[in-house]
mmCIF file of N, CA and C in Angstrom:
data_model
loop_
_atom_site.group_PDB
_atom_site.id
_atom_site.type_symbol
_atom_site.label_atom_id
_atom_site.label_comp_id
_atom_site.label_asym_id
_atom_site.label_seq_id
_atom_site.Cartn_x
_atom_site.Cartn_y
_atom_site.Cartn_z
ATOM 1 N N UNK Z 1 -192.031 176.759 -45.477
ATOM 2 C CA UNK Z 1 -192.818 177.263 -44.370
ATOM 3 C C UNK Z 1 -192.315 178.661 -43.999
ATOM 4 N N UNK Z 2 -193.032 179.600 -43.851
ATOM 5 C CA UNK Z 2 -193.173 180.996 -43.499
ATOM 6 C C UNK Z 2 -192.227 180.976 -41.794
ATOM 7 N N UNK Z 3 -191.174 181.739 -41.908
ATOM 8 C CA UNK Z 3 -190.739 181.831 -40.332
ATOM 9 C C UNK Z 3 -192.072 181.912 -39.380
ATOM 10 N N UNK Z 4 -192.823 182.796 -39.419
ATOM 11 C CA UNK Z 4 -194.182 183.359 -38.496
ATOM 12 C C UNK Z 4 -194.350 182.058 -37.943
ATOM 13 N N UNK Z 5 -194.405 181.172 -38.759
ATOM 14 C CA UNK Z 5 -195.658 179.909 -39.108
ATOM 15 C C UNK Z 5 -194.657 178.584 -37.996
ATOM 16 N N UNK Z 6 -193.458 178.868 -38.724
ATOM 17 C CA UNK Z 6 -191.803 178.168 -37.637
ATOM 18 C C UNK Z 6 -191.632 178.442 -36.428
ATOM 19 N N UNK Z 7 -191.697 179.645 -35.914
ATOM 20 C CA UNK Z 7 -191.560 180.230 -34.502
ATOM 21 C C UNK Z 7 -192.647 180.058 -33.839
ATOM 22 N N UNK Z 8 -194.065 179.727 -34.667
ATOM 23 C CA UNK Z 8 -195.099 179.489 -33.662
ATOM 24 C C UNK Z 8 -195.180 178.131 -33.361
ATOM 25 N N UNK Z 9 -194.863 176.897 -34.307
ATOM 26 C CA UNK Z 9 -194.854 175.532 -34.133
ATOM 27 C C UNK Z 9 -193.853 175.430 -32.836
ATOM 28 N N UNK Z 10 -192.831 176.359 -32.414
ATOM 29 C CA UNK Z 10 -191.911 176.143 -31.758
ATOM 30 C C UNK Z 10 -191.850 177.036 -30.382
ATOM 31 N N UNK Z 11 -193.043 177.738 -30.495
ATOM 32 C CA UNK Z 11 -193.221 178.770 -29.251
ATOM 33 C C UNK Z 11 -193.002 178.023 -28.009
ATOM 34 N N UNK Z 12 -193.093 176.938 -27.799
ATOM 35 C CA UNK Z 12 -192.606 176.144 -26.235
ATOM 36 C C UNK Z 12 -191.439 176.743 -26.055
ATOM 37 N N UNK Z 13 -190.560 176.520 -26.842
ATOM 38 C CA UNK Z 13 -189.128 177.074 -26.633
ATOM 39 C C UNK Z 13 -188.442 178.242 -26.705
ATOM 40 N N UNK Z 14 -189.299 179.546 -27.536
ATOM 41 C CA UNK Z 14 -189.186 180.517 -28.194
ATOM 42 C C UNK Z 14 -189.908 181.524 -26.807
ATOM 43 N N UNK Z 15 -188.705 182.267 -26.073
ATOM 44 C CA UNK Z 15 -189.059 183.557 -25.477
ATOM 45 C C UNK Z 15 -189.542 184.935 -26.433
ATOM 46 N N UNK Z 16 -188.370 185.067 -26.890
ATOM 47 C CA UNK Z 16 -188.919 186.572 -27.958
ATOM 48 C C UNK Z 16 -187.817 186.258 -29.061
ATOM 49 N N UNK Z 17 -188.129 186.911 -30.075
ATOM 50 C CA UNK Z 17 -187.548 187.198 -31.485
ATOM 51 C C UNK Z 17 -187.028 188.501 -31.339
ATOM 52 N N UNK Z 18 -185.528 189.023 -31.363
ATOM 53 C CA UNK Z 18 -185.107 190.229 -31.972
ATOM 54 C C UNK Z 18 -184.316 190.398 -32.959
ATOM 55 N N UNK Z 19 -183.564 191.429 -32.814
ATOM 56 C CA UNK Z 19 -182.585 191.744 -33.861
ATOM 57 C C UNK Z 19 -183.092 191.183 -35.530
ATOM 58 N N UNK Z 20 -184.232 191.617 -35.974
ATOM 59 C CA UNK Z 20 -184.707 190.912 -37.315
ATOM 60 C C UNK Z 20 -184.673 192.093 -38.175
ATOM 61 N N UNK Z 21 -183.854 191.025 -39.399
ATOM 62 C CA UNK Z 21 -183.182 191.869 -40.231
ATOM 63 C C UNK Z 21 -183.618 191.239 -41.796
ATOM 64 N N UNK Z 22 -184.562 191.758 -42.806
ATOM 65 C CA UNK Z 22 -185.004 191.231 -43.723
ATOM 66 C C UNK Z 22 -184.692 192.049 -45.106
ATOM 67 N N UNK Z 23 -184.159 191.696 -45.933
ATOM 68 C CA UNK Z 23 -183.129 192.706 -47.282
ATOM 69 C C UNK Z 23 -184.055 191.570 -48.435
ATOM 70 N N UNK Z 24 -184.732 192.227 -49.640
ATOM 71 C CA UNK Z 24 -184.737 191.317 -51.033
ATOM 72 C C UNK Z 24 -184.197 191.968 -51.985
ATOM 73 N N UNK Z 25 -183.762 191.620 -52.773
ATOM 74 C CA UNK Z 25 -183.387 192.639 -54.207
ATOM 75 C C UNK Z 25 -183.078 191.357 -55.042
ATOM 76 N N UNK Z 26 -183.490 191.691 -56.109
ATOM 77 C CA UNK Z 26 -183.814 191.203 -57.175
ATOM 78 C C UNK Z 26 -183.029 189.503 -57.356
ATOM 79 N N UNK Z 27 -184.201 188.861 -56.595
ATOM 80 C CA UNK Z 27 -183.999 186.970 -56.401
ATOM 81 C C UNK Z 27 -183.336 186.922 -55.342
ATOM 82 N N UNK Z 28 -182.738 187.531 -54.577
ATOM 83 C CA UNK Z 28 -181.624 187.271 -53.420
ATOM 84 C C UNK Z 28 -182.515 188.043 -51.839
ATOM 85 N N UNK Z 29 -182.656 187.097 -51.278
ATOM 86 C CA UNK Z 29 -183.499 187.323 -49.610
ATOM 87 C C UNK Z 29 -182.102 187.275 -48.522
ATOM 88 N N UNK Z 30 -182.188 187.898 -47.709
ATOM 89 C CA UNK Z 30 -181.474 187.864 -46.428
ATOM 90 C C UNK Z 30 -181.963 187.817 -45.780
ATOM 91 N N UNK Z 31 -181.985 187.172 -44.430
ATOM 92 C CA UNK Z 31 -182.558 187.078 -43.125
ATOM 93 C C UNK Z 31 -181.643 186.981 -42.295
ATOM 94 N N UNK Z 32 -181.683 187.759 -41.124
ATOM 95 C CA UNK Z 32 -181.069 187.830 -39.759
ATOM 96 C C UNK Z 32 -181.998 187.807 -38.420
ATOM 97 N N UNK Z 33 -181.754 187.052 -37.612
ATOM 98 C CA UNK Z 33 -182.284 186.915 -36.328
ATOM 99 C C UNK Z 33 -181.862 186.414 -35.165
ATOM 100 N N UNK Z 34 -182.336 187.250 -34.184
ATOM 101 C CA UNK Z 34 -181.378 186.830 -32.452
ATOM 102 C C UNK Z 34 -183.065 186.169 -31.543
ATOM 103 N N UNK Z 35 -183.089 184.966 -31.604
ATOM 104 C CA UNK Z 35 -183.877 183.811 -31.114
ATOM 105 C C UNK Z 35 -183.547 184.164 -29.661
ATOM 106 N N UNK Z 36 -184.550 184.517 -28.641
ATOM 107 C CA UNK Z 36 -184.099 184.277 -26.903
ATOM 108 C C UNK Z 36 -184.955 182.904 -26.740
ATOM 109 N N UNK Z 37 -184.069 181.916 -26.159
ATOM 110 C CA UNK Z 37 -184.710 180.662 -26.129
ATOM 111 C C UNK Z 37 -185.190 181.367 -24.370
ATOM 112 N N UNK Z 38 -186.184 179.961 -24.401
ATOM 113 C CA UNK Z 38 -186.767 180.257 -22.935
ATOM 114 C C UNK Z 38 -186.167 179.597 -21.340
ATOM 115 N N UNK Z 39 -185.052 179.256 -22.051
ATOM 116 C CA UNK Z 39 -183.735 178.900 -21.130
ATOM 117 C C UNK Z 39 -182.584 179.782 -20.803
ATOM 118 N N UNK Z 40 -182.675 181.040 -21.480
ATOM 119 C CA UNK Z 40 -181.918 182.151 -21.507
ATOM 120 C C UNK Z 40 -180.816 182.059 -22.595
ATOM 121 N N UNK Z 41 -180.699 180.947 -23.097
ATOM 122 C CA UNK Z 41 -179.562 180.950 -23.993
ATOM 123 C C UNK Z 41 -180.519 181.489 -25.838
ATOM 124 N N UNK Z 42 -179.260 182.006 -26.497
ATOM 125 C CA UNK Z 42 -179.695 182.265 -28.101
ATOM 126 C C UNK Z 42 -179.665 181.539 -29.124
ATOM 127 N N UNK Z 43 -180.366 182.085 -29.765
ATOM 128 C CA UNK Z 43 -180.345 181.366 -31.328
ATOM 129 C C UNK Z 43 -179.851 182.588 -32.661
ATOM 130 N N UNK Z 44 -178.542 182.726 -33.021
ATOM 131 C CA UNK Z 44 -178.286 183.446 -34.167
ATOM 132 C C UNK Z 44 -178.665 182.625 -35.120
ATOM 133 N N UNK Z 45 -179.497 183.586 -36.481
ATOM 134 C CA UNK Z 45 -180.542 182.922 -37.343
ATOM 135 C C UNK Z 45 -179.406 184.103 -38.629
ATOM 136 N N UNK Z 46 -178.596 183.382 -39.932
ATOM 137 C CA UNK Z 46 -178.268 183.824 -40.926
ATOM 138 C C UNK Z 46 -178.267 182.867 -42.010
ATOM 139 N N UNK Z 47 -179.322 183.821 -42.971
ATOM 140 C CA UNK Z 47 -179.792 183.096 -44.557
ATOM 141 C C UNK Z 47 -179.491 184.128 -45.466
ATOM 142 N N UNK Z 48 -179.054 183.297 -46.508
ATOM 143 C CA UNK Z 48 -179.327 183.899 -47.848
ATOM 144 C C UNK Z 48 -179.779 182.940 -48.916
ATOM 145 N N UNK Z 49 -180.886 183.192 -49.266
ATOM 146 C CA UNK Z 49 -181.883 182.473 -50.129
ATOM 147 C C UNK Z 49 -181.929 183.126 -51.328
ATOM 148 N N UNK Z 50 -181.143 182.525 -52.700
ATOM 149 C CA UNK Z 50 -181.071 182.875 -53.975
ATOM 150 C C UNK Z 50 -182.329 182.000 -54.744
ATOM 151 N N UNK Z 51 -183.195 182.781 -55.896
ATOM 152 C CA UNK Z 51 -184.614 182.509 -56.437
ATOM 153 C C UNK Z 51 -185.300 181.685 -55.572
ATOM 154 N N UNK Z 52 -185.331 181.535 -54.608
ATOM 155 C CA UNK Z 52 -186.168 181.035 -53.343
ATOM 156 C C UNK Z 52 -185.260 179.357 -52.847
ATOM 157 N N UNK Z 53 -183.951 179.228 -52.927
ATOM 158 C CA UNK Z 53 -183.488 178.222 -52.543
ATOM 159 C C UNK Z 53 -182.515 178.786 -51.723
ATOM 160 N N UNK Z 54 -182.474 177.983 -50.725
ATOM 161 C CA UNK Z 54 -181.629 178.434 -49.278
ATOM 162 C C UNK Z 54 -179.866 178.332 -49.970
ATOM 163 N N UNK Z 55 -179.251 178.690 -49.760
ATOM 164 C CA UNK Z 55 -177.977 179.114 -50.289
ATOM 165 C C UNK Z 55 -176.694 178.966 -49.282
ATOM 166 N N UNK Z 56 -176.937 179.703 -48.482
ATOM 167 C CA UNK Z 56 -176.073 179.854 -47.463
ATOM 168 C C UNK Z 56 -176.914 179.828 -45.950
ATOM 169 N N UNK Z 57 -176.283 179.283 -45.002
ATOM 170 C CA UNK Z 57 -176.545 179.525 -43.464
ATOM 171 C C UNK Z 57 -176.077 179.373 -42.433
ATOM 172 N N UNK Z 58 -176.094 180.039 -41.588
ATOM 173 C CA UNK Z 58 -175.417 180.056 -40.311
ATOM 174 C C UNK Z 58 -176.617 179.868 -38.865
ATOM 175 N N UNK Z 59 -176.383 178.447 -38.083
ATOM 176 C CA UNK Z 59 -177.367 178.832 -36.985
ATOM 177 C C UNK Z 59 -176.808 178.386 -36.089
ATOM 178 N N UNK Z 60 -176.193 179.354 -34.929
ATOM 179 C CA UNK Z 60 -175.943 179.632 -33.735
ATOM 180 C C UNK Z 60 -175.898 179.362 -32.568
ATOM 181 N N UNK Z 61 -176.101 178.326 -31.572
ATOM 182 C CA UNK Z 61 -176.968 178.745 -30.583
ATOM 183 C C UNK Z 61 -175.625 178.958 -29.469
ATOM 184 N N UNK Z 62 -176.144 180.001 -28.906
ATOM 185 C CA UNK Z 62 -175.685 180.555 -27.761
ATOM 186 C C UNK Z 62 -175.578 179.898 -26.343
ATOM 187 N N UNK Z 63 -174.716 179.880 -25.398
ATOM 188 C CA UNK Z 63 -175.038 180.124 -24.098
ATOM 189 C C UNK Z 63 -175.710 181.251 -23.777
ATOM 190 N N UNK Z 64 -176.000 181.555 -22.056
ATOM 191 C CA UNK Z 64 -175.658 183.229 -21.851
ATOM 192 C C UNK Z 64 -175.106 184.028 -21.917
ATOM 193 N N UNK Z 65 -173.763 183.631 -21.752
ATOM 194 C CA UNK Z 65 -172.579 183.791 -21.931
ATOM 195 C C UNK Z 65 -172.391 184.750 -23.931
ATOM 196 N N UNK Z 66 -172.832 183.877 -24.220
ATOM 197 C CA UNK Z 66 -172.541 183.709 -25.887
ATOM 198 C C UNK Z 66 -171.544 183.343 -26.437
ATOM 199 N N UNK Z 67 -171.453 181.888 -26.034
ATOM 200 C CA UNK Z 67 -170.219 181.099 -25.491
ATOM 201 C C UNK Z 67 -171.147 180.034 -26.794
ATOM 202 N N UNK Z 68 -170.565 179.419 -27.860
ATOM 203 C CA UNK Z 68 -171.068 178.625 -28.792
ATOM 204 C C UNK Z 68 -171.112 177.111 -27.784
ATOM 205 N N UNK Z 69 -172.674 176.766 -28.305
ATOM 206 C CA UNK Z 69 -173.607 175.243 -27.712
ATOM 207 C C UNK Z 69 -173.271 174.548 -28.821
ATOM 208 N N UNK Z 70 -174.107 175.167 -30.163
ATOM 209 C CA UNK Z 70 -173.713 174.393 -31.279
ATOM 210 C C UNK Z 70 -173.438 175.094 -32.505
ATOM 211 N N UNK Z 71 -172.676 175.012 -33.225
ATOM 212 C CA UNK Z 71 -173.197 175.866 -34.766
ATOM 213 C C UNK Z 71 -172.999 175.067 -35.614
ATOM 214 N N UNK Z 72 -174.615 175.416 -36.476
ATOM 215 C CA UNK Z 72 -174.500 174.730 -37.886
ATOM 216 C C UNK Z 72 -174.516 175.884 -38.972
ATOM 217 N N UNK Z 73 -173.624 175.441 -39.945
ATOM 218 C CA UNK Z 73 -173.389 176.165 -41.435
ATOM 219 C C UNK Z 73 -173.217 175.353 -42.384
ATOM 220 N N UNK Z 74 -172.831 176.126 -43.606
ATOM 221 C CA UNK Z 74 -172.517 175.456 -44.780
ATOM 222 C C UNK Z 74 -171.287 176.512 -45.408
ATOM 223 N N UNK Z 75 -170.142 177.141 -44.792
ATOM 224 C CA UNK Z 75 -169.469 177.870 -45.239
ATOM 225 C C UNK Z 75 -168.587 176.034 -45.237
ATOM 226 N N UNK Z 76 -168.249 176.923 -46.961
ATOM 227 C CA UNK Z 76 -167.192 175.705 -47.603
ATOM 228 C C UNK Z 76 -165.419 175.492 -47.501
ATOM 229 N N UNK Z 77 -165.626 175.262 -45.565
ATOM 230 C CA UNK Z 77 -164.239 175.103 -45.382
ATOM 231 C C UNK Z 77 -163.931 173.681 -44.550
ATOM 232 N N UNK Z 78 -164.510 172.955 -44.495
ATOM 233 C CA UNK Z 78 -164.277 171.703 -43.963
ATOM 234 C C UNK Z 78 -164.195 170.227 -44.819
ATOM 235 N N UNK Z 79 -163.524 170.413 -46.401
ATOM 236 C CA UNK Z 79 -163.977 169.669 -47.227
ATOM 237 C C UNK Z 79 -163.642 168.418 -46.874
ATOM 238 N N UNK Z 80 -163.120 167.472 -45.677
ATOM 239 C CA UNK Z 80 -162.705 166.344 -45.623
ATOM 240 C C UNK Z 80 -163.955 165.950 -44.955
ATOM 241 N N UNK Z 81 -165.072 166.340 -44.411
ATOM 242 C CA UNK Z 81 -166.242 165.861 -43.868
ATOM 243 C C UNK Z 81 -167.389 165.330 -44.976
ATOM 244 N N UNK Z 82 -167.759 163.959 -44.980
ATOM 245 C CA UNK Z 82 -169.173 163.434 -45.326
ATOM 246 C C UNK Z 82 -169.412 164.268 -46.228
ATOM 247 N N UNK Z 83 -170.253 165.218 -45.430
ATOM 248 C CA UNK Z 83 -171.633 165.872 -46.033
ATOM 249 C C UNK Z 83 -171.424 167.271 -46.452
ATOM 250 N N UNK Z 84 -169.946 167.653 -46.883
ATOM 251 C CA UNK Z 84 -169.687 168.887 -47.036
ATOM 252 C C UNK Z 84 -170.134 169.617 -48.254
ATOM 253 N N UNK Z 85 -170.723 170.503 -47.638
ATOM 254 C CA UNK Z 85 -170.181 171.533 -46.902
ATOM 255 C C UNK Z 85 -171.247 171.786 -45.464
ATOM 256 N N UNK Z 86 -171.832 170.755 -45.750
ATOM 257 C CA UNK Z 86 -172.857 170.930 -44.276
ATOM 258 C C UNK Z 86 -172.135 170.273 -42.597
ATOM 259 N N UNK Z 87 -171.810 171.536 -41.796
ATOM 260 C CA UNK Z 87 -171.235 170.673 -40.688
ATOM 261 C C UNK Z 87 -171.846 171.311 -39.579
ATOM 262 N N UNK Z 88 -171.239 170.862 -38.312
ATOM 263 C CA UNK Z 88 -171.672 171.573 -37.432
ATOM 264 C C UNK Z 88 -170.438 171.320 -36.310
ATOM 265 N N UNK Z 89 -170.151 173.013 -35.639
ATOM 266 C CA UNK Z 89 -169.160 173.034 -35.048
ATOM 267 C C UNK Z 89 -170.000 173.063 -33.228
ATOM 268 N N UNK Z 90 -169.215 171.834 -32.293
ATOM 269 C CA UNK Z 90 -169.723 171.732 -30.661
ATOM 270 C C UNK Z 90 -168.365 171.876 -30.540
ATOM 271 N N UNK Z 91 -168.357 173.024 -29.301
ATOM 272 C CA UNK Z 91 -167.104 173.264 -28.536
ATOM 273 C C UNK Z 91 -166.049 173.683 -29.523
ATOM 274 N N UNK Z 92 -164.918 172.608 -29.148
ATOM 275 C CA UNK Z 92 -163.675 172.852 -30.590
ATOM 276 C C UNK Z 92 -164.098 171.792 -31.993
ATOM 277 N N UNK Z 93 -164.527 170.693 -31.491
ATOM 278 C CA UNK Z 93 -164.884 169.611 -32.955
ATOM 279 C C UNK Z 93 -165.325 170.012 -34.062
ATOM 280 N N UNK Z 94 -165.427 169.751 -34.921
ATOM 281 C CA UNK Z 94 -166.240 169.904 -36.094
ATOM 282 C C UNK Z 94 -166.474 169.036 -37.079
ATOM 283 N N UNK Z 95 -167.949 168.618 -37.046
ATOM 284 C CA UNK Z 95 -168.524 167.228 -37.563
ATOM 285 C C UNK Z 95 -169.543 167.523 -38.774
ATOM 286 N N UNK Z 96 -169.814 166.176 -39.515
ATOM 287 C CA UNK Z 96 -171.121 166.578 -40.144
ATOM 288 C C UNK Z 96 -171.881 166.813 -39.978
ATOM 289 N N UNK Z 97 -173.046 167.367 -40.281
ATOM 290 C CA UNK Z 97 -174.506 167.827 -39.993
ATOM 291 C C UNK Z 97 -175.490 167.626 -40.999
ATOM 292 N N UNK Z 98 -176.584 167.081 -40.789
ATOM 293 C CA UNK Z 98 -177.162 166.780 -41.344
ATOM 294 C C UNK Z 98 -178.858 167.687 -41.383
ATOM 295 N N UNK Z 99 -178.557 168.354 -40.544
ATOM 296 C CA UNK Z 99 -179.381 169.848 -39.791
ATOM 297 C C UNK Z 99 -179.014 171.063 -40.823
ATOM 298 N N UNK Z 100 -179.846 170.752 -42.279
ATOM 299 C CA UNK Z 100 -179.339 172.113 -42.888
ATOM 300 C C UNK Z 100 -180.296 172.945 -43.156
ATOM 301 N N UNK Z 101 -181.222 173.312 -42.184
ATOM 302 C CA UNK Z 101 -182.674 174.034 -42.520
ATOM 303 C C UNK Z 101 -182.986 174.782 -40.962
ATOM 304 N N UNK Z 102 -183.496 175.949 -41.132
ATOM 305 C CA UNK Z 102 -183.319 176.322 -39.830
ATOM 306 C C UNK Z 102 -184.784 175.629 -38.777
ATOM 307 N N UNK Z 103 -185.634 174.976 -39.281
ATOM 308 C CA UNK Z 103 -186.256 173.956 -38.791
ATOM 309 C C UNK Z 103 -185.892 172.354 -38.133
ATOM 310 N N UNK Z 104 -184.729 171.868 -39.129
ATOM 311 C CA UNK Z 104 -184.275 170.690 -37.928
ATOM 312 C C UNK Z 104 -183.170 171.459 -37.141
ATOM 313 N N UNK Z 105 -183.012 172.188 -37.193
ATOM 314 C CA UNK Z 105 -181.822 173.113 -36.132
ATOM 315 C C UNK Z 105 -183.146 172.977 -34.786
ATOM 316 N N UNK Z 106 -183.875 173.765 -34.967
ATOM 317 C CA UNK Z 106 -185.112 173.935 -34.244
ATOM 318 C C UNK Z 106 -185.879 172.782 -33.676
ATOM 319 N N UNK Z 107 -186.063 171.937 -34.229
ATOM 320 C CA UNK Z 107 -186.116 170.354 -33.780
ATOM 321 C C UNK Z 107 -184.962 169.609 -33.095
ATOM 322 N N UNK Z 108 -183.467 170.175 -33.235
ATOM 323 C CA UNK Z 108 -183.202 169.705 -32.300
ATOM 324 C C UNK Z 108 -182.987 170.161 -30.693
ATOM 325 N N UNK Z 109 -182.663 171.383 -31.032
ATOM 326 C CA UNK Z 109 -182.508 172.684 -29.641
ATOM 327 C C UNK Z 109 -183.713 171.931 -28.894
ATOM 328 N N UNK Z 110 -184.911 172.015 -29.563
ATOM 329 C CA UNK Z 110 -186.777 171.624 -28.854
ATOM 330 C C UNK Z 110 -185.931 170.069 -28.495
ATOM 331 N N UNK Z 111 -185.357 169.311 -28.945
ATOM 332 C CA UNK Z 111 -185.405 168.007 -27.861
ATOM 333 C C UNK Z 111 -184.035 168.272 -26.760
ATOM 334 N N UNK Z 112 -182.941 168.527 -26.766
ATOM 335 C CA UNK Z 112 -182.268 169.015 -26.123
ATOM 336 C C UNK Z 112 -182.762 169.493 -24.564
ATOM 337 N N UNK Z 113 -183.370 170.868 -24.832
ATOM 338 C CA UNK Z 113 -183.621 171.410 -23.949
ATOM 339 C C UNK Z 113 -185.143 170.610 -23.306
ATOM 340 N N UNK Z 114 -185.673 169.816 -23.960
ATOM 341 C CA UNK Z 114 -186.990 168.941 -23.591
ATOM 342 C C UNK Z 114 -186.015 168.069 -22.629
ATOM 343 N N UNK Z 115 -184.975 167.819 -22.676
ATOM 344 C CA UNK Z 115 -184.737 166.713 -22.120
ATOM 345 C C UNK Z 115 -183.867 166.747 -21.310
ATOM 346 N N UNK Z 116 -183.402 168.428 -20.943
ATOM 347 C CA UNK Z 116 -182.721 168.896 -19.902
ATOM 348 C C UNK Z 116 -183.459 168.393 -18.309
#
């Protein structure tokens, strides 16, 4: 699914999109993005998608502050977890994750804050 197509399924939650940062060269995509949720807190958005398969990612979410809510990645340093290299760091912990697409990231922030 096309981000455009992601941010609009999710516009309940989605104030504005900045900081967008889009690089291709030859099979290798980058994407960068600063998500303003409509609670005031962020969403840092980092991909790298090799021949069109997601590769690497980092997703963010902010306080106001910019004080980490949750982060999910796949940098390969937590190898005693499940599902590694997929985890996700709340507060100091760091657990598995099963959120490795920046769409169930997005599905969960949308129930979270639904249920604030």
């Amino acid at each position: 699914m096309k981000k455009e197509e992601l941010f609009e399924r999710y516009r309940n939650i989605i104030l504005s999109i900045e900081e967008v940062l889009y690089m291709a060269r030859k099979g290798i995509e980058e994407y960068k993005a600063k998500i303003i949720l409509k609670d005031g807190t962020n969403l840092r958005i980092a991909e790298k998608w090799i021949s069109k398969i997601l590769d690497k990612y980092s997703y963010y979410w902010l306080d106001e502050e910019n004080k980490g809510i949750i982060g999910w990645d796949n940098a390969p340093h937590h190898e005693n977890l499940e599902n590694f290299p997929h985890h996700k760091h709340l507060k100091e912990k760091v657990i598995p994750s099963y959120e490795t697409d920046l769409e169930s990231v997005l599905k969960v922030i949308s129930k979270v804050l639904k249920d604030e």
